[in-house]
Amino acid sequence: MNSHGETIIEVNDLVRRFGDRAVLNDISFNVHRGEILVIMGGSGCGKSTLLRHMIGSMKPTSGSVKIFGEEITAMKEREVERVRLRLGMLFQSGALLASLTVGENVALPLMQHTKKSPDEIERIVRQRLEMVGLTGFEDLKPDEISGGMKKRVGLARALALDPELLFSDEPTSGLDPIMTAVVDQLTLKLTQGSHMTAVVVSHDMTSAFRIATRMIMLGHGSIVAQGTPDEIRNSSNPEVQQFIHGEPDGPIPLNLSQEEHKDHSHVKPRPFFRARGRFHRKTG
Amino acid sequence: MKNYLQLNLSLLYWILIAPFTGQFFKIAPIFRQMVFIGVRAAPMVALTAFSVGVTLAMQAAHSLESLGAQMYIPDLVMITLLREMGPVLIAVIVIGRSGSAVAAELGTMKVSEEIEALEVMAINPVQYLVVPRFLAMLVMLPALTIFGNYIGILGGWAVCRFALDFNTAGYIMRALESADTWDLYSGMIKSAVFAWIIITIACNAGLNVEGGAEGVGQATTASVVQALLAMLVMNAVLTGIFFFAA
Ligand SMILES: Nc1ncnc2c1ncn2[C@@H]1O[C@H](COP(=O)(O)OP(=O)(O)O)[C@@H](O)[C@H]1O
Ligand SMILES: [Mg+2]
């Protein structure tokens, strides 16, 4: 089934509940060295939660996640740290440290985990920022740059230690089409020659089909479809077709009311402004 | 409570054990926190301590006058400041100013995924964030207390010199004679214990925030209230141990 050899990530029967709601329900898939796996799915369907289970920052209700052949769900903190030195993660929000400058953010993993000289660190930081098109922004603080720029700094930081495995949570949301292409090119280039493996969460279909070697679509907590980009494009599943073509009408439910949307039925409507209607403006 | 104990254990590990395994603290962040926690609080501490010194001297003058024992005013100012008012009031200032700021800062980092990002970069948040704040607080709170004691004594002197007929040399002689070193040391031990309480409660509140900006606000308020209560109870316990049981 794979042409790349070694399995880097192995997820088996992963289940995660928050309260009595299963956000991830029986998820299984593998990722092989050198692949780019794209995870798609509507907002709130559990994509970020799935990534968090793969990096060991959330524990599953049941099931197994193996990274580099080791079970991450059963590891002690020390062992998880050892695995994390080999992976990089770009968070959906960027998650830059607000008290540090852009340059210091990218330098942070290098300063903490290597014995490189300040000059060498500065050179690497400049090179990583150049890769994401941010030359000369080293001295700005995260609150002085735009959302898309934060994302790219987050990517530069994730790449600082030359990871074997990269997780990107919506790397291209908030980027213009040209910057999106730059980031996609970068991801492709880094995975060439099986140097790096990447798991990318994306809503952006152009970008997803440009980079993916395999794709997974999530919906109602499980995998709706998975396969190569061609298999997904030609999928007969109407949910997949609706999602990749961005059509408003189709089998994917619009959450019109809580009764219809069983996923959120545990949330009780709360009356506020007691007797009056919900958004009733008090008059007179 | 479980989180709090875990934080303390982890803190002890990073301070007492990790340095011997080659992971020594970085000095620069400790200094940055010392400036923030300590140096910037100095003006407020000075104003508070001066007012307290003045108040103590006036109260002492009032009470001791009827006994014809006004010469003991410096004793009273000195002992009350060193043993009780100095450590407690300066801890109150530092809780309100630095403790709350630390809780809010770490809480904001928690809700904006910064703490999680540190963990994913294999950087321990206790080592990276809590240790420098803890060491800075452990140095600066006793230092601020000594500083505050001086200013308080100056306040007492101002009353004695300008409102009563003490001369400066007399005030200093009397003050120095009345207190022994244990009065100073007991106050220092108190403020070191308070430093521990204040910073661990603030960091714990921040690191365990849930629920966005609202959660940060609640955690900050809770940390101030908890730190005040814990500090005052601990003060009673320590006074009991130092001056009652012995
Ligand atoms: N810590 C948490 N506690 C409770 N519910 C959570 C938590 N994290 C995520 N969820 C829920 O899991 C669902 C999926 O969230 P998320 O993975 O962020 O979605 P996505 O990234 O696909 O937009 C959401 O309905 C969210 O409410
Ligand atoms: Mg998400």
Coordinates of C-alpha atoms and ligand atoms in Angstrom, one line a residue:
Chain A
M1 CA 0.0 0.0 0.0
N2 CA 2.9 2.4 0.5
S3 CA 5.8 3.2 -1.7
H4 CA 7.8 5.0 1.0
G5 CA 8.6 2.3 3.5
E6 CA 8.8 3.0 7.2
T7 CA 5.7 3.9 9.1
I8 CA 6.1 7.1 11.0
I9 CA 2.7 7.5 12.6
E10 CA 0.3 4.7 13.4
V11 CA -3.1 5.6 14.8
N12 CA -5.4 2.7 15.8
D13 CA -9.0 2.8 17.0
L14 CA -8.5 6.3 18.6
V15 CA -11.5 7.4 20.6
R16 CA -11.7 10.7 22.5
R17 CA -14.7 11.9 24.5
F18 CA -15.2 15.2 26.1
G19 CA -17.9 14.4 28.7
D20 CA -20.3 12.1 26.9
R21 CA -19.6 13.5 23.5
A22 CA -17.2 11.5 21.3
V23 CA -15.2 14.1 19.3
L24 CA -13.0 11.4 17.8
N25 CA -14.6 8.1 17.3
D26 CA -12.6 5.1 16.1
I27 CA -10.0 6.8 14.0
S28 CA -7.3 4.6 12.4
F29 CA -4.7 5.6 9.8
N30 CA -1.0 5.4 9.1
V31 CA 1.5 7.9 7.8
H32 CA 4.8 6.8 6.1
R33 CA 8.1 8.5 5.8
G34 CA 8.2 11.3 3.3
E35 CA 4.4 11.6 2.9
I36 CA 2.3 14.7 3.3
L37 CA -1.0 13.7 4.9
V38 CA -3.7 16.3 4.6
I39 CA -6.5 16.2 7.2
M40 CA -9.7 18.0 6.0
G41 CA -13.1 18.6 7.6
G42 CA -15.4 21.3 8.8
S43 CA -14.7 23.6 11.7
G44 CA -15.1 21.9 15.1
C45 CA -14.9 18.4 13.7
G46 CA -11.9 17.5 15.7
K47 CA -8.9 18.1 13.5
S48 CA -6.9 20.1 16.1
T49 CA -7.9 17.6 18.7
L50 CA -6.5 14.8 16.5
L51 CA -3.2 16.6 16.1
R52 CA -3.0 17.1 19.9
H53 CA -3.3 13.3 20.4
M54 CA -0.6 12.7 17.9
I55 CA 1.9 15.0 19.7
G56 CA 1.0 13.5 23.1
S57 CA -0.5 16.6 24.6
M58 CA -3.9 15.0 25.0
K59 CA -4.5 11.4 26.2
P60 CA -7.1 9.4 24.3
T61 CA -10.1 7.8 26.0
S62 CA -9.1 4.6 24.3
G63 CA -7.0 3.5 21.3
S64 CA -3.3 3.8 20.4
V65 CA -1.0 6.3 18.8
K66 CA 2.5 5.3 17.8
I67 CA 5.0 7.8 16.7
F68 CA 8.3 6.5 15.3
G69 CA 7.2 3.1 16.3
E70 CA 6.7 4.0 20.0
E71 CA 3.4 4.2 21.8
I72 CA 3.1 7.9 22.8
T73 CA -0.1 7.5 24.9
A74 CA 1.7 5.3 27.4
M75 CA 4.8 7.4 27.8
K76 CA 6.1 9.3 30.8
E77 CA 6.7 13.0 30.4
R78 CA 10.5 12.5 30.0
E79 CA 10.0 10.0 27.1
V80 CA 7.5 12.3 25.4
E81 CA 10.0 15.1 25.5
R82 CA 12.6 12.9 23.8
V83 CA 10.1 12.2 21.0
R84 CA 9.1 15.8 20.7
L85 CA 12.7 16.9 20.0
R86 CA 12.2 15.1 16.7
L87 CA 9.0 16.8 15.7
G88 CA 7.8 20.4 15.0
M89 CA 4.3 21.8 15.4
L90 CA 2.7 24.8 14.0
F91 CA -0.4 25.7 16.1
Q92 CA -3.6 27.0 14.6
S93 CA -3.1 30.3 16.5
G94 CA 0.7 30.4 15.9
A95 CA 1.2 30.3 19.7
L96 CA 4.2 32.6 19.6
L97 CA 5.5 33.7 23.0
A98 CA 4.2 37.3 23.2
S99 CA 7.0 38.4 25.5
L100 CA 9.7 37.5 22.9
T101 CA 10.5 39.0 19.6
V102 CA 10.0 37.1 16.3
G103 CA 13.7 36.3 16.2
E104 CA 13.8 35.1 19.8
N105 CA 10.7 32.9 19.2
V106 CA 12.5 31.1 16.3
A107 CA 15.7 30.9 18.3
L108 CA 14.0 29.5 21.4
P109 CA 14.3 25.7 20.5
L110 CA 17.8 26.2 19.4
M111 CA 18.9 28.0 22.6
Q112 CA 17.2 25.4 24.8
H113 CA 18.2 22.2 23.0
T114 CA 21.5 22.9 21.2
K115 CA 24.9 24.2 22.2
K116 CA 25.3 26.3 19.1
S117 CA 27.0 29.7 19.4
P118 CA 24.9 32.9 19.3
D119 CA 26.3 33.7 15.8
E120 CA 25.3 30.3 14.5
I121 CA 21.8 30.6 16.1
E122 CA 21.4 34.0 14.5
R123 CA 22.3 32.6 11.1
I124 CA 19.8 29.7 11.4
V125 CA 17.1 32.1 12.6
R126 CA 17.7 34.4 9.6
Q127 CA 17.6 31.4 7.3
R128 CA 14.4 29.9 8.7
L129 CA 12.6 33.3 8.5
E130 CA 13.8 33.7 4.9
M131 CA 12.3 30.3 4.1
V132 CA 8.9 31.7 5.1
G133 CA 9.4 35.1 3.4
L134 CA 10.0 37.1 6.6
T135 CA 13.5 38.5 6.1
G136 CA 14.1 41.5 8.4
F137 CA 11.2 41.0 10.9
E138 CA 13.4 39.5 13.6
D139 CA 13.0 42.4 16.1
L140 CA 9.3 42.9 16.0
K141 CA 7.0 41.6 18.7
P142 CA 4.2 39.1 17.8
D143 CA 1.5 41.7 18.5
E144 CA 3.1 44.0 15.9
I145 CA 2.6 41.6 13.0
S146 CA -0.5 40.2 11.2
G147 CA -2.1 36.9 11.8
G148 CA -0.7 35.4 8.6
M149 CA 2.8 36.5 9.5
K150 CA 2.4 34.9 13.0
K151 CA 1.5 31.7 11.3
R152 CA 4.7 31.9 9.2
V153 CA 6.8 32.7 12.2
G154 CA 5.2 29.7 13.9
L155 CA 6.2 27.6 10.9
A156 CA 9.8 28.9 11.0
R157 CA 9.9 28.1 14.7
A158 CA 8.6 24.6 14.1
L159 CA 11.3 24.0 11.5
A160 CA 14.1 25.5 13.7
L161 CA 15.5 22.1 14.8
D162 CA 15.1 20.4 11.4
P163 CA 12.3 18.1 12.5
E164 CA 11.7 14.7 11.0
L165 CA 8.0 15.1 11.4
L166 CA 6.0 18.4 11.0
F167 CA 2.5 19.0 12.2
S168 CA 0.8 22.1 10.7
D169 CA -2.6 23.2 11.9
E170 CA -4.1 25.3 9.1
P171 CA -0.7 26.7 7.9
T172 CA -2.2 28.7 5.1
S173 CA -5.4 30.2 6.6
G174 CA -5.0 34.0 6.7
L175 CA -2.3 33.9 4.0
D176 CA -2.7 35.5 0.5
P177 CA -2.6 33.2 -2.5
I178 CA 1.0 33.9 -3.2
M179 CA 2.2 33.3 0.4
T180 CA 0.1 30.2 0.4
A181 CA 2.0 28.9 -2.6
V182 CA 5.3 29.8 -1.0
V183 CA 4.4 27.8 2.2
D184 CA 3.1 24.9 0.1
Q185 CA 6.4 24.9 -2.0
L186 CA 8.3 24.9 1.3
T187 CA 6.4 21.9 2.7
L188 CA 6.9 20.0 -0.6
K189 CA 10.6 20.8 -0.7
L190 CA 11.2 19.7 2.9
T191 CA 9.5 16.3 2.3
Q192 CA 11.5 15.6 -0.9
G193 CA 13.8 12.7 -0.7
S194 CA 11.8 11.5 2.4
H195 CA 13.7 14.0 4.5
M196 CA 10.7 15.1 6.4
T197 CA 7.1 13.8 6.9
A198 CA 4.2 16.2 7.3
V199 CA 0.7 16.1 8.7
V200 CA -1.2 19.2 7.5
V201 CA -4.7 20.3 8.6
S202 CA -6.3 22.4 5.9
H203 CA -9.6 23.9 4.7
D204 CA -7.9 25.3 1.7
M205 CA -8.7 22.9 -1.1
T206 CA -6.3 24.4 -3.7
S207 CA -3.5 24.1 -1.2
A208 CA -4.6 20.7 0.0
F209 CA -4.6 19.1 -3.4
R210 CA -1.3 20.8 -4.3
I211 CA 0.7 19.2 -1.5
A212 CA -1.1 16.0 -0.4
T213 CA 0.2 12.6 -1.0
R214 CA -2.7 11.2 0.9
M215 CA -5.8 12.8 2.3
I216 CA -8.2 12.1 5.2
M217 CA -11.6 13.8 5.6
L218 CA -13.1 13.9 9.0
G219 CA -16.8 14.3 9.8
H220 CA -18.9 13.6 12.9
G221 CA -15.8 12.2 14.7
S222 CA -14.9 9.6 12.2
I223 CA -13.1 9.3 8.9
V224 CA -15.5 9.9 6.1
A225 CA -13.0 9.2 3.3
Q226 CA -9.3 8.6 2.8
G227 CA -7.1 8.1 -0.1
T228 CA -4.8 9.7 -2.7
P229 CA -5.8 13.2 -4.0
D230 CA -7.2 11.5 -7.1
E231 CA -9.2 9.1 -5.2
I232 CA -10.7 11.9 -3.1
R233 CA -11.3 14.1 -6.1
N234 CA -13.2 11.2 -7.8
S235 CA -14.9 10.0 -4.6
S236 CA -18.5 9.1 -5.0
N237 CA -19.2 10.1 -1.4
P238 CA -21.6 13.1 -1.6
E239 CA -20.2 14.6 1.6
V240 CA -16.7 14.7 0.1
Q241 CA -17.9 16.2 -3.1
Q242 CA -19.8 18.9 -1.2
F243 CA -16.8 19.7 0.9
I244 CA -14.2 19.9 -1.8
H245 CA -16.4 22.0 -4.0
G246 CA -17.6 24.2 -1.2
E247 CA -21.4 23.8 -1.9
P248 CA -23.9 25.1 0.6
D249 CA -26.4 22.4 -0.2
G250 CA -25.7 18.7 0.5
P251 CA -25.6 16.0 3.0
I252 CA -23.4 17.9 5.6
P253 CA -25.9 19.3 8.1
L254 CA -26.0 23.1 8.7
N255 CA -26.4 23.4 12.5
L256 CA -29.7 25.1 12.3
S257 CA -30.9 24.3 15.7
Q258 CA -29.8 22.3 18.7
E259 CA -32.5 19.7 18.3
E260 CA -31.3 18.8 14.8
H261 CA -27.6 18.8 15.8
K262 CA -27.2 16.0 18.2
D263 CA -23.5 16.7 18.7
H264 CA -24.3 19.8 20.8
S265 CA -27.5 18.5 22.4
H266 CA -25.7 18.3 25.7
V267 CA -25.6 22.1 25.8
K268 CA -28.7 23.3 27.6
P269 CA -30.1 26.6 26.3
R270 CA -29.6 29.2 29.0
P271 CA -32.3 31.8 29.5
F272 CA -30.8 35.3 30.1
F273 CA -32.8 38.4 30.9
R274 CA -35.2 36.0 32.6
A275 CA -38.7 36.7 31.6
R276 CA -38.0 38.6 28.4
G277 CA -37.0 37.0 25.1
R278 CA -33.4 36.2 24.5
F279 CA -32.3 39.3 22.7
H280 CA -35.2 41.5 23.7
R281 CA -34.1 45.1 24.2
K282 CA -35.6 46.6 27.3
T283 CA -37.7 49.5 26.4
G284 CA -39.7 52.2 28.2
Chain B
M1 CA -4.7 21.3 45.5
K2 CA -3.3 18.3 43.6
N3 CA -2.0 20.7 40.9
Y4 CA -0.5 22.9 43.6
L5 CA 1.5 20.0 45.2
Q6 CA 2.6 18.8 41.9
L7 CA 3.9 22.3 41.0
N8 CA 5.8 22.4 44.3
L9 CA 7.4 19.0 43.7
S10 CA 8.3 19.9 40.2
L11 CA 9.8 23.2 41.4
L12 CA 11.9 21.4 44.0
Y13 CA 13.2 19.1 41.3
W14 CA 14.2 21.9 39.0
I15 CA 15.9 23.9 41.8
L16 CA 17.5 21.2 43.9
I17 CA 18.2 18.3 41.6
A18 CA 18.3 19.5 38.0
P19 CA 21.3 21.8 38.6
F20 CA 23.4 18.8 39.5
T21 CA 22.5 17.0 36.3
G22 CA 24.0 19.8 34.2
Q23 CA 20.8 21.8 33.7
F24 CA 21.7 25.0 35.6
F25 CA 19.4 28.0 35.7
K26 CA 19.8 30.7 33.1
I27 CA 20.7 33.9 34.9
A28 CA 19.3 36.5 32.5
P29 CA 15.6 35.6 33.0
I30 CA 16.1 35.6 36.8
F31 CA 17.4 39.2 36.6
R32 CA 14.6 40.3 34.4
Q33 CA 12.1 39.0 36.9
M34 CA 14.0 40.5 39.8
V35 CA 13.7 43.9 38.1
F36 CA 10.0 43.4 37.5
I37 CA 9.0 41.8 40.8
G38 CA 11.4 43.7 43.0
V39 CA 12.9 46.9 41.7
R40 CA 9.6 48.3 40.2
A41 CA 7.8 47.6 43.5
A42 CA 10.3 49.6 45.5
P43 CA 8.5 53.0 45.3
M44 CA 5.2 51.5 46.5
V45 CA 7.0 49.6 49.3
A46 CA 8.8 52.8 50.3
L47 CA 5.6 54.8 50.6
T48 CA 3.8 52.0 52.5
A49 CA 6.7 51.5 54.9
F50 CA 7.1 55.2 55.6
S51 CA 3.4 55.6 56.4
V52 CA 3.5 52.6 58.7
G53 CA 6.6 53.9 60.5
V54 CA 4.9 57.2 61.0
T55 CA 1.7 55.6 62.2
L56 CA 3.4 53.3 64.6
A57 CA 5.4 56.1 66.2
M58 CA 2.3 58.2 66.6
Q59 CA 0.3 55.3 68.2
A60 CA 3.3 54.5 70.4
A61 CA 3.6 58.2 71.5
H62 CA -0.1 58.3 72.3
S63 CA 0.0 55.1 74.4
L64 CA 3.3 55.5 76.1
E65 CA 2.8 59.2 77.0
S66 CA 0.4 58.2 79.8
L67 CA 3.1 55.9 81.3
G68 CA 5.7 58.6 81.0
A69 CA 7.6 56.1 78.8
Q70 CA 8.0 58.0 75.6
M71 CA 11.7 57.1 75.4
Y72 CA 10.5 53.6 74.3
I73 CA 8.9 54.8 71.1
P74 CA 11.9 53.7 68.9
D75 CA 11.8 50.2 70.6
L76 CA 8.2 49.8 69.6
V77 CA 8.6 51.0 66.1
M78 CA 11.6 48.9 65.5
I79 CA 10.3 45.6 66.9
T80 CA 6.9 45.9 65.4
L81 CA 8.4 46.6 62.0
L82 CA 11.1 43.9 62.0
R83 CA 9.0 41.2 63.4
E84 CA 5.5 41.8 61.9
M85 CA 4.6 44.9 60.0
G86 CA 7.6 44.8 57.6
P87 CA 7.2 41.3 56.3
V88 CA 3.4 41.3 56.3
L89 CA 2.7 44.7 54.7
I90 CA 5.4 44.3 52.1
A91 CA 4.1 40.9 51.2
V92 CA 0.6 42.5 50.8
I93 CA 2.1 45.0 48.3
V94 CA 3.9 42.3 46.4
I95 CA 0.8 40.1 46.2
G96 CA -1.2 42.9 44.9
R97 CA 1.3 44.1 42.4
S98 CA 3.6 41.2 41.4
G99 CA 1.6 38.1 42.3
S100 CA -1.4 39.2 40.4
A101 CA 0.7 40.2 37.4
V102 CA 2.4 36.8 37.3
A103 CA -0.9 35.0 37.5
A104 CA -2.4 37.1 34.7
E105 CA 0.7 36.7 32.5
L106 CA 0.9 32.9 32.9
G107 CA -2.9 32.7 32.5
T108 CA -2.8 34.6 29.3
M109 CA 0.0 32.3 28.0
K110 CA -2.1 29.3 28.9
V111 CA -5.2 30.5 27.1
S112 CA -3.3 31.5 24.0
E113 CA -1.7 28.0 23.7
E114 CA 1.8 29.4 24.5
I115 CA 2.3 26.9 27.4
E116 CA 1.3 24.0 25.2
A117 CA 3.7 25.3 22.5
L118 CA 6.5 25.3 25.1
E119 CA 5.7 21.7 26.0
V120 CA 5.6 20.6 22.3
M121 CA 9.1 22.2 21.9
A122 CA 10.2 20.0 24.8
I123 CA 10.6 23.0 27.0
N124 CA 9.3 22.4 30.5
P125 CA 7.1 25.3 31.6
V126 CA 8.1 24.9 35.2
Q127 CA 11.7 25.1 34.4
Y128 CA 11.3 27.9 31.8
L129 CA 8.6 30.1 33.4
V130 CA 8.2 29.2 37.1
V131 CA 11.9 28.8 38.2
P132 CA 13.1 32.3 37.3
R133 CA 10.0 33.9 38.9
F134 CA 10.4 31.8 42.0
L135 CA 14.1 32.6 42.5
A136 CA 13.6 36.3 41.8
M137 CA 10.8 36.4 44.3
L138 CA 12.9 34.5 46.9
V139 CA 15.6 37.1 46.6
M140 CA 13.6 40.2 46.2
L141 CA 10.9 39.9 48.8
P142 CA 13.4 39.7 51.7
A143 CA 15.4 42.4 50.0
L144 CA 12.3 44.6 49.8
T145 CA 11.5 43.8 53.4
I146 CA 14.9 45.0 54.6
F147 CA 14.5 48.1 52.4
G148 CA 11.0 48.7 53.8
N149 CA 12.3 48.3 57.4
Y150 CA 14.8 51.1 56.8
I151 CA 12.2 53.4 55.4
G152 CA 9.8 52.5 58.2
I153 CA 12.4 53.4 60.8
L154 CA 12.9 56.6 58.9
G155 CA 9.2 57.3 59.3
G156 CA 9.4 56.7 63.0
W157 CA 12.3 59.0 63.2
A158 CA 10.5 61.8 61.4
V159 CA 7.7 61.7 64.0
C160 CA 10.2 61.6 66.9
R161 CA 12.4 64.2 65.5
F162 CA 9.9 66.8 64.4
A163 CA 6.8 66.2 66.6
L164 CA 8.5 65.0 69.8
D165 CA 11.7 66.2 71.4
F166 CA 14.0 63.3 70.4
N167 CA 17.3 64.0 68.8
T168 CA 18.5 61.9 65.9
A169 CA 21.4 60.2 67.7
G170 CA 19.1 59.3 70.6
Y171 CA 16.6 57.8 68.3
I172 CA 19.2 55.7 66.5
M173 CA 20.9 54.5 69.7
R174 CA 17.5 53.5 71.3
A175 CA 16.4 51.7 68.1
L176 CA 19.6 49.8 67.8
E177 CA 19.6 48.8 71.4
S178 CA 16.1 47.6 71.5
A179 CA 16.3 45.0 68.7
D180 CA 18.5 42.0 68.5
T181 CA 19.5 40.1 65.4
W182 CA 16.8 37.5 65.9
D183 CA 14.2 40.1 65.4
L184 CA 15.7 40.8 62.0
Y185 CA 16.2 37.1 61.1
S186 CA 12.7 36.1 62.1
G187 CA 11.4 38.7 59.7
M188 CA 13.7 37.5 57.0
I189 CA 12.6 33.9 57.4
K190 CA 9.0 35.0 57.3
S191 CA 9.4 36.9 54.1
A192 CA 11.2 34.0 52.5
V193 CA 8.3 31.7 53.4
F194 CA 5.9 34.4 52.1
A195 CA 7.8 34.6 48.8
W196 CA 7.4 30.9 48.4
I197 CA 3.6 31.1 49.1
I198 CA 3.0 34.1 46.9
I199 CA 4.8 32.9 43.8
T200 CA 3.7 29.3 43.8
I201 CA 0.0 30.3 44.3
A202 CA 0.3 32.9 41.5
C203 CA 2.1 30.5 39.1
N204 CA -0.3 27.6 39.9
A205 CA -3.3 29.9 39.3
G206 CA -1.9 31.0 35.9
L207 CA -0.9 27.6 34.6
N208 CA -4.3 26.1 35.4
V209 CA -6.5 28.8 33.8
E210 CA -9.4 27.5 31.7
G211 CA -11.9 29.4 29.7
G212 CA -10.4 32.3 27.9
A213 CA -10.0 35.9 29.1
E214 CA -12.7 35.5 31.7
G215 CA -10.9 32.6 33.2
V216 CA -7.7 34.7 33.4
G217 CA -9.5 37.3 35.4
Q218 CA -11.0 34.8 37.8
A219 CA -7.7 33.0 38.3
T220 CA -6.0 36.3 39.0
T221 CA -8.5 37.4 41.6
A222 CA -8.5 34.0 43.2
S223 CA -4.7 33.9 43.4
V224 CA -4.7 37.3 45.2
V225 CA -7.3 36.2 47.7
Q226 CA -5.7 32.8 48.3
A227 CA -2.2 34.3 48.7
L228 CA -3.4 36.9 51.2
L229 CA -5.1 34.3 53.3
A230 CA -2.3 31.8 53.2
M231 CA 0.2 34.5 54.0
L232 CA -1.7 35.8 57.0
V233 CA -2.3 32.4 58.4
M234 CA 1.3 31.4 57.9
N235 CA 2.4 34.6 59.6
A236 CA 0.4 33.7 62.7
V237 CA 1.9 30.2 62.7
L238 CA 5.5 31.5 62.3
T239 CA 5.0 34.1 65.1
G240 CA 3.7 31.3 67.3
I241 CA 6.8 29.2 66.5
F242 CA 9.3 32.0 66.8
F243 CA 8.1 34.0 69.8
F244 CA 5.7 31.8 71.7
A245 CA 6.8 28.2 71.6
A246 CA 10.5 28.9 72.1
Ligands
LIG1 N1 -10.4 20.8 26.0 C1 -11.6 20.6 25.5 N2 -12.7 20.4 26.3 C2 -13.9 20.2 25.8 N3 -14.2 20.1 24.5 C3 -13.2 20.3 23.6 C4 -11.9 20.6 24.0 N4 -11.1 20.8 23.0 C5 -11.9 20.6 21.9 N5 -13.2 20.4 22.2 C6 -14.3 20.2 21.4 O1 -13.9 19.3 20.3 C7 -14.4 19.7 19.1 C8 -13.4 19.7 18.1 O2 -12.5 20.8 18.3 P1 -11.2 21.1 17.4 O3 -10.4 19.9 17.3 O4 -10.6 22.4 17.8 O5 -11.9 21.3 15.9 P2 -11.2 21.8 14.6 O6 -9.8 22.0 14.8 O7 -11.5 20.6 13.6 O8 -11.9 23.0 14.1 C9 -15.1 21.0 19.3 O9 -16.5 20.7 19.3 C10 -14.7 21.4 20.7 O10 -15.8 22.0 21.3
MG2 MG -8.6 23.5 14.6

